[in-house]
Amino acid sequence: MDYFPLFCRLQGKRCLLVGAGDVAERKARLLLDAGADLHVGALDFSPAFQQWAQQGKVTLLQGTFTEAWLEACWLVIAATNDDAVNQRVGDAAEARRIFCNLVDAPQEASAIMPSIVDRSPLMIAVSSGGRAPVLARLLREKLEAMLPQHLGELAALAGSLRSRVKRTFASMAQRRAFWERFFASDRLAQTLANGDRPRAEHIINTLFDAPPSQRGEVVLVGAGPGDAGLLTLKGLQCIQQADVVVYDRLVSEPILNLVRRDAERIFVGKQAGHHCVPQAQINQLLLEQAQSGKRVVRLKGGDPFIFGRGGEELEILAQHNIAFSVVPGITAASGCAAYSGIPLTHRDHAQSVRFVTGHLQQHGEIEWDKLAAEQQTLVFYMGLNQAADIQQRLLQHGMDAAMPVAIVQHGTTPQQRVETATLAQLETLARQFVSPALIIVGRVVTLRDRLRWF
């Protein structure tokens, strides 16, 4: 280990920054965020430093570096564009036993400035010891993307509860179990993100008071249309925290590979005309798993609230006072259309878009006269087996037989297949496809030849 990682409290402590250019500005912002009593020495100062000085945030020392600037300093950063000046600052700091960071010369420095992920009070520092700063930055960017912004607030809240947890739970095992539930509670995290403190207090009290049989929760997660890259960041975080993942046929294998390795996976796949597991049984399964105290993710293709029956599943959980939350997903209509080069709306062709279930006989009468209107896009989910009926109804209600249509199969995946035709040809075209497939009807389909990229 070339450098000992250490977090220092700099509030009110004098720190010296030599240099006042762009690089120095970045260092200054970090020191100011840490509450340092910042002194900046340079021949000339950028507008940012001049503004900070006017606001009383920094003290400017104009001129060439002198050792007098080091008086009473706790930390020094040399960030000029002159290597000789930087080295002179480093040597002077070394003689006085003051830690010094030398920009662009980390091998000569006694201190390294890491790449920082700031979720105060939670702090993560990444350093390559100055050997690969770009790699450290890329790792920091990955961590920034993975860690939600409210994580610091969650950590601060945890700190305020430590004494209460110690009083409430006698054993270390009980405390550890509480903290696992606390940090894995998606409802609590979302409530904090929304700034709803009263509801957060209610959720915390529930975590303290609820018996083990009621401490499970269910998160309904939209997996998107297939491409694992379209899974939302929050969805990824949820499936990596789950004890149990209940998934259906439309969830792609690359997304399942992102599930925590030790999580239990339960397949409840359904397809048109054949339900592997009845919906009532799925509802009961979610209920039983949550009642046993597990963190359950119900992983659904697309978005769970768009023809995904997510609302039905949550109604059962609500009836039994099971904690639940929802993470929306990119719906199949949006993902498949985008990957096919078909905008769902367009100023010249469609001012609205309608999502329609293809299970026409099961969900009451559809207002076909409104669906057949111009200047809109229709997207039929699960409509492949009903293509003949869709074609007939739209034609009967006045839609142009030459209206462009497209069918997208295995949308957003490497196996994606897209074919276009006219409404008069829809029934014939549909016979060439197998589920899962989406039917898009509208003049926006004509834009595919110009906008396709997948």
Short mmCIF file of C-alpha atoms in Angstrom, two decimals:
data_model
loop_
_atom_site.label_atom_id
_atom_site.label_comp_id
_atom_site.label_asym_id
_atom_site.label_seq_id
_atom_site.Cartn_x
_atom_site.Cartn_y
_atom_site.Cartn_z
CA MET A 1 0.00 0.00 0.00
CA ASP A 2 1.76 3.13 -1.25
CA TYR A 3 -0.65 5.56 0.40
CA PHE A 4 -2.64 5.27 3.61
CA PRO A 5 -6.29 6.23 2.93
CA LEU A 6 -7.46 8.81 5.43
CA PHE A 7 -10.41 11.20 5.77
CA CYS A 8 -9.50 14.49 7.45
CA ARG A 9 -11.70 17.06 9.17
CA LEU A 10 -10.72 20.43 7.71
CA GLN A 11 -13.49 22.69 9.02
CA GLY A 12 -11.91 25.94 10.13
CA LYS A 13 -8.38 24.67 9.54
CA ARG A 14 -6.01 26.75 7.43
CA CYS A 15 -5.17 25.21 4.07
CA LEU A 16 -2.96 26.70 1.37
CA LEU A 17 -3.61 26.43 -2.36
CA VAL A 18 -0.78 27.69 -4.58
CA GLY A 19 -2.10 28.51 -8.04
CA ALA A 20 -5.32 30.09 -9.28
CA GLY A 21 -6.08 28.55 -12.65
CA ASP A 22 -8.68 26.03 -13.81
CA VAL A 23 -7.11 23.07 -11.98
CA ALA A 24 -6.75 25.12 -8.81
CA GLU A 25 -10.44 26.08 -9.03
CA ARG A 26 -11.46 22.42 -8.91
CA LYS A 27 -9.26 21.82 -5.87
CA ALA A 28 -10.60 24.97 -4.21
CA ARG A 29 -14.20 23.86 -4.56
CA LEU A 30 -13.43 20.60 -2.75
CA LEU A 31 -11.65 22.42 0.08
CA LEU A 32 -14.45 24.96 0.41
CA ASP A 33 -17.02 22.15 0.53
CA ALA A 34 -14.99 20.67 3.38
CA GLY A 35 -15.16 23.96 5.29
CA ALA A 36 -11.44 24.77 5.12
CA ASP A 37 -10.03 28.20 5.93
CA LEU A 38 -8.63 28.53 2.44
CA HIS A 39 -5.70 30.78 1.54
CA VAL A 40 -4.82 31.02 -2.14
CA GLY A 41 -1.47 32.28 -3.40
CA ALA A 42 -0.79 33.25 -7.01
CA LEU A 43 0.46 36.02 -9.28
CA ASP A 44 -2.99 36.44 -10.84
CA PHE A 45 -6.44 35.13 -9.92
CA SER A 46 -9.27 33.84 -12.08
CA PRO A 47 -12.71 35.49 -11.81
CA ALA A 48 -13.94 32.62 -9.64
CA PHE A 49 -11.26 33.25 -7.01
CA GLN A 50 -11.93 36.99 -7.09
CA GLN A 51 -15.62 36.36 -6.53
CA TRP A 52 -14.92 33.95 -3.65
CA ALA A 53 -12.66 36.55 -2.07
CA GLN A 54 -15.38 39.21 -2.33
CA GLN A 55 -17.77 36.78 -0.64
CA GLY A 56 -15.30 36.19 2.17
CA LYS A 57 -14.81 32.52 1.30
CA VAL A 58 -11.06 32.67 0.56
CA THR A 59 -8.05 34.79 1.44
CA LEU A 60 -5.91 35.82 -1.54
CA LEU A 61 -2.12 36.02 -1.27
CA GLN A 62 -0.84 37.79 -4.37
CA GLY A 63 2.78 37.33 -5.40
CA THR A 64 5.39 34.60 -5.71
CA PHE A 65 5.42 31.71 -3.26
CA THR A 66 7.19 32.26 0.05
CA GLU A 67 7.51 29.88 2.98
CA ALA A 68 5.66 32.39 5.15
CA TRP A 69 2.49 31.26 3.37
CA LEU A 70 2.86 27.87 5.07
CA GLU A 71 2.48 29.28 8.56
CA ALA A 72 -0.18 27.39 10.57
CA CYS A 73 -1.25 25.31 7.56
CA TRP A 74 -2.64 21.80 7.90
CA LEU A 75 -2.65 20.93 4.20
CA VAL A 76 -1.02 22.37 1.09
CA ILE A 77 -1.88 21.88 -2.57
CA ALA A 78 0.48 23.06 -5.31
CA ALA A 79 -1.55 23.54 -8.50
CA THR A 80 0.40 25.98 -10.67
CA ASN A 81 1.40 25.37 -14.29
CA ASP A 82 5.08 25.63 -13.31
CA ASP A 83 6.59 22.31 -12.18
CA ALA A 84 9.52 24.06 -10.53
CA VAL A 85 7.22 26.20 -8.37
CA ASN A 86 5.14 23.17 -7.44
CA GLN A 87 8.27 21.28 -6.41
CA ARG A 88 9.51 24.21 -4.32
CA VAL A 89 6.15 24.29 -2.51
CA GLY A 90 6.36 20.53 -1.93
CA ASP A 91 9.89 20.69 -0.56
CA ALA A 92 9.00 23.53 1.80
CA ALA A 93 5.91 21.68 3.06
CA GLU A 94 7.93 18.48 3.54
CA ALA A 95 10.48 20.35 5.67
CA ARG A 96 7.67 21.58 7.91
CA ARG A 97 5.95 18.16 8.07
CA ILE A 98 2.84 19.43 6.29
CA PHE A 99 1.09 17.07 3.92
CA CYS A 100 1.23 18.40 0.36
CA ASN A 101 -0.46 17.40 -2.86
CA LEU A 102 1.43 18.21 -6.06
CA VAL A 103 -0.77 18.42 -9.14
CA ASP A 104 0.66 16.43 -12.08
CA ALA A 105 3.49 15.06 -9.92
CA PRO A 106 1.85 12.55 -7.56
CA GLN A 107 5.03 10.48 -7.19
CA GLU A 108 6.66 13.47 -5.49
CA ALA A 109 3.67 14.27 -3.28
CA SER A 110 3.12 13.30 0.33
CA ALA A 111 -0.69 13.34 -0.20
CA ILE A 112 -2.98 12.26 -3.02
CA MET A 113 -6.31 13.87 -3.96
CA PRO A 114 -8.63 10.94 -4.78
CA SER A 115 -11.67 10.87 -7.00
CA ILE A 116 -14.60 11.44 -4.64
CA VAL A 117 -18.17 10.21 -4.50
CA ASP A 118 -19.89 12.55 -2.07
CA ARG A 119 -23.02 11.30 -0.35
CA SER A 120 -22.28 13.08 2.90
CA PRO A 121 -21.92 11.79 5.53
CA LEU A 122 -21.10 8.80 3.34
CA MET A 123 -17.90 9.42 1.41
CA ILE A 124 -16.17 7.14 -1.09
CA ALA A 125 -12.67 7.90 -2.33
CA VAL A 126 -11.01 6.17 -5.29
CA SER A 127 -7.28 6.47 -5.92
CA SER A 128 -4.77 4.80 -8.20
CA GLY A 129 -1.84 6.31 -6.33
CA GLY A 130 -1.40 8.76 -9.18
CA ARG A 131 -0.61 6.02 -11.68
CA ALA A 132 -3.93 5.91 -13.55
CA PRO A 133 -6.05 8.97 -12.70
CA VAL A 134 -8.39 8.47 -15.68
CA LEU A 135 -9.17 4.93 -14.46
CA ALA A 136 -9.93 6.29 -10.98
CA ARG A 137 -12.24 8.88 -12.54
CA LEU A 138 -14.06 6.27 -14.61
CA LEU A 139 -14.58 4.12 -11.51
CA ARG A 140 -15.92 7.14 -9.66
CA GLU A 141 -18.38 7.80 -12.49
CA LYS A 142 -19.62 4.20 -12.29
CA LEU A 143 -20.12 4.55 -8.54
CA GLU A 144 -21.90 7.87 -9.03
CA ALA A 145 -24.33 6.16 -11.38
CA MET A 146 -24.90 3.19 -9.07
CA LEU A 147 -25.43 5.04 -5.79
CA PRO A 148 -28.67 7.02 -5.33
CA GLN A 149 -28.40 10.66 -4.36
CA HIS A 150 -30.39 10.22 -1.14
CA LEU A 151 -27.89 7.68 0.25
CA GLY A 152 -26.23 10.33 2.39
CA GLU A 153 -29.55 11.30 3.95
CA LEU A 154 -30.18 7.63 4.67
CA ALA A 155 -26.76 7.34 6.36
CA ALA A 156 -27.41 10.45 8.45
CA LEU A 157 -30.78 9.07 9.51
CA ALA A 158 -29.15 5.79 10.48
CA GLY A 159 -26.70 7.67 12.68
CA SER A 160 -29.53 9.33 14.54
CA LEU A 161 -31.16 5.93 15.23
CA ARG A 162 -28.16 4.03 16.60
CA SER A 163 -28.96 4.54 20.26
CA ARG A 164 -32.62 3.63 19.71
CA VAL A 165 -31.63 0.42 17.90
CA LYS A 166 -29.30 -0.48 20.75
CA ARG A 167 -32.08 0.02 23.30
CA THR A 168 -34.68 -1.87 21.28
CA PHE A 169 -32.70 -4.93 20.18
CA ALA A 170 -30.66 -6.80 22.73
CA SER A 171 -28.56 -9.03 20.46
CA MET A 172 -26.17 -8.16 17.67
CA ALA A 173 -28.06 -10.51 15.36
CA GLN A 174 -31.30 -8.60 15.91
CA ARG A 175 -29.57 -5.27 15.32
CA ARG A 176 -27.93 -6.52 12.15
CA ALA A 177 -31.28 -7.79 10.88
CA PHE A 178 -32.85 -4.40 11.60
CA TRP A 179 -30.14 -2.50 9.75
CA GLU A 180 -30.43 -4.82 6.75
CA ARG A 181 -34.17 -4.12 6.59
CA PHE A 182 -33.55 -0.41 7.11
CA PHE A 183 -31.05 0.02 4.29
CA ALA A 184 -32.95 -2.32 1.95
CA SER A 185 -36.30 -0.58 2.45
CA ASP A 186 -37.20 0.83 -0.92
CA ARG A 187 -40.20 2.66 0.56
CA LEU A 188 -38.00 4.47 3.07
CA ALA A 189 -35.45 5.39 0.42
CA GLN A 190 -38.12 6.76 -1.89
CA THR A 191 -39.76 8.68 0.93
CA LEU A 192 -36.47 10.34 1.83
CA ALA A 193 -35.86 11.14 -1.83
CA ASN A 194 -39.27 12.85 -1.88
CA GLY A 195 -38.50 14.83 1.28
CA ASP A 196 -41.51 13.39 3.13
CA ARG A 197 -40.17 13.27 6.68
CA PRO A 198 -43.47 12.39 8.46
CA ARG A 199 -43.94 9.34 6.24
CA ALA A 200 -40.30 8.38 6.78
CA GLU A 201 -40.91 8.45 10.53
CA HIS A 202 -43.94 6.20 10.05
CA ILE A 203 -41.92 3.68 8.03
CA ILE A 204 -39.13 3.69 10.65
CA ASN A 205 -41.61 3.04 13.44
CA THR A 206 -43.03 0.17 11.39
CA LEU A 207 -39.55 -1.32 11.05
CA PHE A 208 -39.11 -1.15 14.81
CA ASP A 209 -42.55 -2.40 15.78
CA ALA A 210 -43.65 -4.89 13.15
CA PRO A 211 -43.31 -8.60 13.95
CA PRO A 212 -41.01 -10.60 11.66
CA SER A 213 -43.93 -11.97 9.64
CA GLN A 214 -44.78 -8.41 8.52
CA ARG A 215 -41.30 -7.12 7.75
CA GLY A 216 -41.11 -8.36 4.20
CA GLU A 217 -41.80 -6.09 1.26
CA VAL A 218 -42.46 -6.31 -2.46
CA VAL A 219 -41.00 -4.07 -5.14
CA LEU A 220 -42.66 -4.14 -8.53
CA VAL A 221 -39.85 -3.54 -11.05
CA GLY A 222 -40.27 -2.89 -14.76
CA ALA A 223 -37.49 -4.74 -16.59
CA GLY A 224 -37.97 -2.84 -19.83
CA PRO A 225 -38.50 -4.34 -23.29
CA GLY A 226 -35.46 -6.64 -23.38
CA ASP A 227 -32.16 -4.80 -23.73
CA ALA A 228 -30.45 -5.00 -20.32
CA GLY A 229 -29.09 -1.50 -20.90
CA LEU A 230 -32.65 -0.16 -20.70
CA LEU A 231 -33.18 -1.42 -17.16
CA THR A 232 -33.40 1.65 -14.95
CA LEU A 233 -30.71 2.36 -12.38
CA LYS A 234 -33.19 2.03 -9.55
CA GLY A 235 -34.47 -1.25 -11.00
CA LEU A 236 -30.90 -2.59 -11.00
CA GLN A 237 -30.41 -1.56 -7.39
CA CYS A 238 -33.62 -3.34 -6.37
CA ILE A 239 -32.88 -6.66 -8.05
CA GLN A 240 -29.41 -6.67 -6.51
CA GLN A 241 -30.93 -6.29 -3.04
CA ALA A 242 -33.70 -8.86 -3.42
CA ASP A 243 -33.99 -12.11 -1.48
CA VAL A 244 -36.50 -13.45 -4.02
CA VAL A 245 -37.07 -12.48 -7.65
CA VAL A 246 -40.37 -13.51 -9.24
CA TYR A 247 -40.09 -13.05 -13.00
CA ASP A 248 -42.04 -13.72 -16.18
CA ARG A 249 -41.31 -14.85 -19.72
CA LEU A 250 -40.64 -11.36 -21.07
CA VAL A 251 -37.66 -10.73 -18.79
CA SER A 252 -34.53 -11.27 -20.86
CA GLU A 253 -31.65 -13.50 -19.80
CA PRO A 254 -29.12 -10.60 -19.71
CA ILE A 255 -31.33 -8.87 -17.14
CA LEU A 256 -31.66 -12.03 -15.05
CA ASN A 257 -27.87 -12.24 -15.02
CA LEU A 258 -27.87 -8.97 -13.07
CA VAL A 259 -29.87 -10.48 -10.19
CA ARG A 260 -27.95 -11.05 -6.97
CA ARG A 261 -26.36 -14.50 -7.23
CA ASP A 262 -27.72 -15.84 -3.96
CA ALA A 263 -31.28 -14.62 -4.57
CA GLU A 264 -34.00 -17.20 -5.12
CA ARG A 265 -35.52 -17.03 -8.61
CA ILE A 266 -39.11 -18.08 -9.25
CA PHE A 267 -40.40 -18.28 -12.83
CA VAL A 268 -44.08 -17.52 -13.36
CA GLY A 269 -43.98 -17.13 -17.13
CA LYS A 270 -47.14 -16.46 -19.04
CA GLN A 271 -47.84 -16.28 -22.76
CA ALA A 272 -50.89 -15.77 -24.94
CA GLY A 273 -53.26 -18.72 -24.64
CA HIS A 274 -51.18 -20.52 -22.02
CA HIS A 275 -50.66 -19.36 -18.44
CA CYS A 276 -47.85 -21.29 -16.80
CA VAL A 277 -48.91 -19.88 -13.42
CA PRO A 278 -52.41 -18.36 -12.97
CA GLN A 279 -52.49 -14.73 -11.90
CA ALA A 280 -54.23 -15.59 -8.61
CA GLN A 281 -51.42 -17.98 -7.79
CA ILE A 282 -48.81 -15.32 -8.55
CA ASN A 283 -50.61 -12.92 -6.22
CA GLN A 284 -50.59 -15.54 -3.46
CA LEU A 285 -46.93 -16.31 -4.05
CA LEU A 286 -45.91 -12.66 -3.62
CA LEU A 287 -48.00 -12.44 -0.46
CA GLU A 288 -46.50 -15.58 1.10
CA GLN A 289 -42.92 -14.62 0.29
CA ALA A 290 -43.35 -11.15 1.79
CA GLN A 291 -45.11 -12.49 4.88
CA SER A 292 -42.10 -14.71 5.53
CA GLY A 293 -40.02 -11.53 5.91
CA LYS A 294 -38.27 -11.56 2.53
CA ARG A 295 -37.44 -8.71 0.20
CA VAL A 296 -39.31 -9.67 -2.95
CA VAL A 297 -38.88 -8.19 -6.41
CA ARG A 298 -41.65 -8.85 -8.91
CA LEU A 299 -39.77 -8.40 -12.18
CA LYS A 300 -41.97 -7.72 -15.19
CA GLY A 301 -41.15 -7.08 -18.83
CA GLY A 302 -41.74 -3.51 -19.98
CA ASP A 303 -43.58 -1.35 -17.46
CA PRO A 304 -45.64 -3.14 -14.77
CA PHE A 305 -48.47 -0.61 -14.98
CA ILE A 306 -48.96 -0.83 -18.75
CA PHE A 307 -50.79 -4.11 -19.48
CA GLY A 308 -48.62 -5.79 -16.88
CA ARG A 309 -51.37 -6.41 -14.28
CA GLY A 310 -49.16 -4.78 -11.68
CA GLY A 311 -52.09 -2.99 -10.12
CA GLU A 312 -53.86 -6.29 -9.45
CA GLU A 313 -50.85 -7.70 -7.65
CA LEU A 314 -50.46 -4.61 -5.50
CA GLU A 315 -54.14 -4.63 -4.52
CA ILE A 316 -53.66 -8.01 -2.85
CA LEU A 317 -50.57 -6.81 -1.00
CA ALA A 318 -52.37 -3.67 0.18
CA GLN A 319 -55.25 -5.74 1.52
CA HIS A 320 -52.78 -7.64 3.74
CA ASN A 321 -50.76 -4.55 4.80
CA ILE A 322 -47.62 -5.68 2.97
CA ALA A 323 -45.19 -2.87 2.23
CA PHE A 324 -44.73 -2.32 -1.50
CA SER A 325 -43.32 0.13 -4.02
CA VAL A 326 -43.05 0.43 -7.78
CA VAL A 327 -40.07 1.07 -10.06
CA PRO A 328 -41.39 1.96 -13.53
CA GLY A 329 -39.75 0.50 -16.60
CA ILE A 330 -39.37 1.55 -20.20
CA THR A 331 -42.51 0.20 -21.78
CA ALA A 332 -42.36 -2.04 -24.85
CA ALA A 333 -44.06 0.58 -27.02
CA SER A 334 -41.41 3.19 -26.33
CA GLY A 335 -38.42 0.86 -26.50
CA CYS A 336 -39.46 -1.14 -29.56
CA ALA A 337 -40.51 1.95 -31.51
CA ALA A 338 -37.26 3.78 -30.72
CA TYR A 339 -35.09 0.81 -31.68
CA SER A 340 -37.08 0.46 -34.91
CA GLY A 341 -36.69 4.08 -35.94
CA ILE A 342 -40.40 4.80 -35.50
CA PRO A 343 -41.24 7.89 -33.39
CA LEU A 344 -44.55 7.38 -31.64
CA THR A 345 -45.46 11.03 -32.10
CA HIS A 346 -44.45 13.51 -34.79
CA ARG A 347 -45.64 17.02 -35.50
CA ASP A 348 -46.61 16.19 -39.09
CA HIS A 349 -48.03 12.70 -38.57
CA ALA A 350 -49.28 11.99 -35.05
CA GLN A 351 -50.22 14.31 -32.20
CA SER A 352 -51.20 11.48 -29.86
CA VAL A 353 -50.42 7.84 -29.18
CA ARG A 354 -52.69 5.10 -27.82
CA PHE A 355 -51.67 1.86 -26.16
CA VAL A 356 -54.27 -0.87 -26.78
CA THR A 357 -54.44 -4.42 -25.45
CA GLY A 358 -54.69 -7.09 -28.11
CA HIS A 359 -56.85 -9.27 -25.85
CA LEU A 360 -59.88 -7.77 -27.53
CA GLN A 361 -62.55 -10.20 -26.37
CA GLN A 362 -61.50 -10.18 -22.72
CA HIS A 363 -61.70 -6.53 -21.77
CA GLY A 364 -64.97 -5.12 -22.97
CA GLU A 365 -65.85 -3.11 -26.07
CA ILE A 366 -63.14 -0.97 -27.65
CA GLU A 367 -64.04 2.40 -29.21
CA TRP A 368 -62.88 1.50 -32.70
CA ASP A 369 -64.22 4.69 -34.25
CA LYS A 370 -61.82 6.71 -32.10
CA LEU A 371 -58.94 4.35 -32.79
CA ALA A 372 -59.50 4.74 -36.52
CA ALA A 373 -59.06 8.52 -36.39
CA GLU A 374 -56.21 10.24 -38.25
CA GLN A 375 -53.15 11.96 -36.76
CA GLN A 376 -52.45 9.38 -34.06
CA THR A 377 -50.35 6.28 -33.49
CA LEU A 378 -51.78 2.99 -32.26
CA VAL A 379 -49.67 0.42 -30.45
CA PHE A 380 -51.25 -2.98 -29.89
CA TYR A 381 -49.82 -5.12 -27.11
CA MET A 382 -50.31 -8.90 -27.32
CA GLY A 383 -52.17 -8.39 -30.59
CA LEU A 384 -50.46 -10.86 -32.89
CA ASN A 385 -53.18 -13.52 -32.62
CA GLN A 386 -55.85 -10.84 -33.06
CA ALA A 387 -54.29 -9.16 -36.10
CA ALA A 388 -57.13 -10.19 -38.42
CA ASP A 389 -59.73 -8.74 -36.09
CA ILE A 390 -57.71 -5.54 -35.59
CA GLN A 391 -57.41 -5.11 -39.35
CA GLN A 392 -61.10 -5.73 -39.95
CA ARG A 393 -62.33 -3.42 -37.18
CA LEU A 394 -60.09 -0.50 -38.20
CA LEU A 395 -61.10 -0.82 -41.85
CA GLN A 396 -64.79 -1.01 -40.90
CA HIS A 397 -64.49 2.22 -38.94
CA GLY A 398 -62.94 4.17 -41.79
CA MET A 399 -59.18 3.81 -41.46
CA ASP A 400 -57.33 4.01 -44.79
CA ALA A 401 -56.39 0.55 -46.08
CA ALA A 402 -53.00 2.03 -47.07
CA MET A 403 -52.27 3.12 -43.49
CA PRO A 404 -48.68 2.01 -42.69
CA VAL A 405 -48.23 -0.68 -40.06
CA ALA A 406 -45.19 -2.32 -38.49
CA ILE A 407 -44.68 -5.46 -36.45
CA VAL A 408 -41.72 -5.60 -34.06
CA GLN A 409 -40.64 -8.99 -32.71
CA HIS A 410 -38.15 -9.43 -29.84
CA GLY A 411 -37.80 -5.65 -29.73
CA THR A 412 -34.57 -4.00 -28.48
CA THR A 413 -32.71 -7.34 -28.40
CA PRO A 414 -30.11 -8.63 -30.88
CA GLN A 415 -32.90 -10.83 -32.29
CA GLN A 416 -35.12 -7.86 -33.09
CA ARG A 417 -37.08 -8.20 -36.33
CA VAL A 418 -39.13 -5.41 -37.89
CA GLU A 419 -41.33 -5.60 -40.97
CA THR A 420 -43.63 -2.93 -42.41
CA ALA A 421 -46.70 -3.15 -44.62
CA THR A 422 -50.14 -1.55 -44.93
CA LEU A 423 -53.24 -2.08 -42.85
CA ALA A 424 -54.75 -4.15 -45.67
CA GLN A 425 -51.78 -6.53 -45.35
CA LEU A 426 -51.67 -6.75 -41.54
CA GLU A 427 -53.32 -10.17 -41.20
CA THR A 428 -50.94 -11.72 -43.75
CA LEU A 429 -47.90 -10.05 -42.21
CA ALA A 430 -48.82 -11.20 -38.68
CA ARG A 431 -48.66 -14.85 -39.74
CA GLN A 432 -44.92 -14.45 -40.30
CA PHE A 433 -44.25 -13.53 -36.65
CA VAL A 434 -44.29 -15.19 -33.25
CA SER A 435 -44.74 -13.62 -29.82
CA PRO A 436 -43.55 -11.49 -28.19
CA ALA A 437 -44.34 -8.94 -30.87
CA LEU A 438 -45.85 -5.46 -31.01
CA ILE A 439 -48.09 -3.96 -33.71
CA ILE A 440 -47.68 -0.27 -34.55
CA VAL A 441 -50.26 1.45 -36.75
CA GLY A 442 -49.85 5.00 -38.02
CA ARG A 443 -48.18 7.26 -40.55
CA VAL A 444 -45.11 7.57 -38.31
CA VAL A 445 -44.15 4.12 -39.59
CA THR A 446 -43.12 5.75 -42.90
CA LEU A 447 -40.24 7.47 -41.05
CA ARG A 448 -38.54 4.15 -40.32
CA ASP A 449 -36.45 4.13 -43.51
CA ARG A 450 -34.93 7.48 -42.55
CA LEU A 451 -34.57 6.99 -38.79
CA ARG A 452 -33.72 3.30 -38.34
CA TRP A 453 -30.43 2.62 -36.59
CA PHE A 454 -30.82 -0.83 -35.02
#
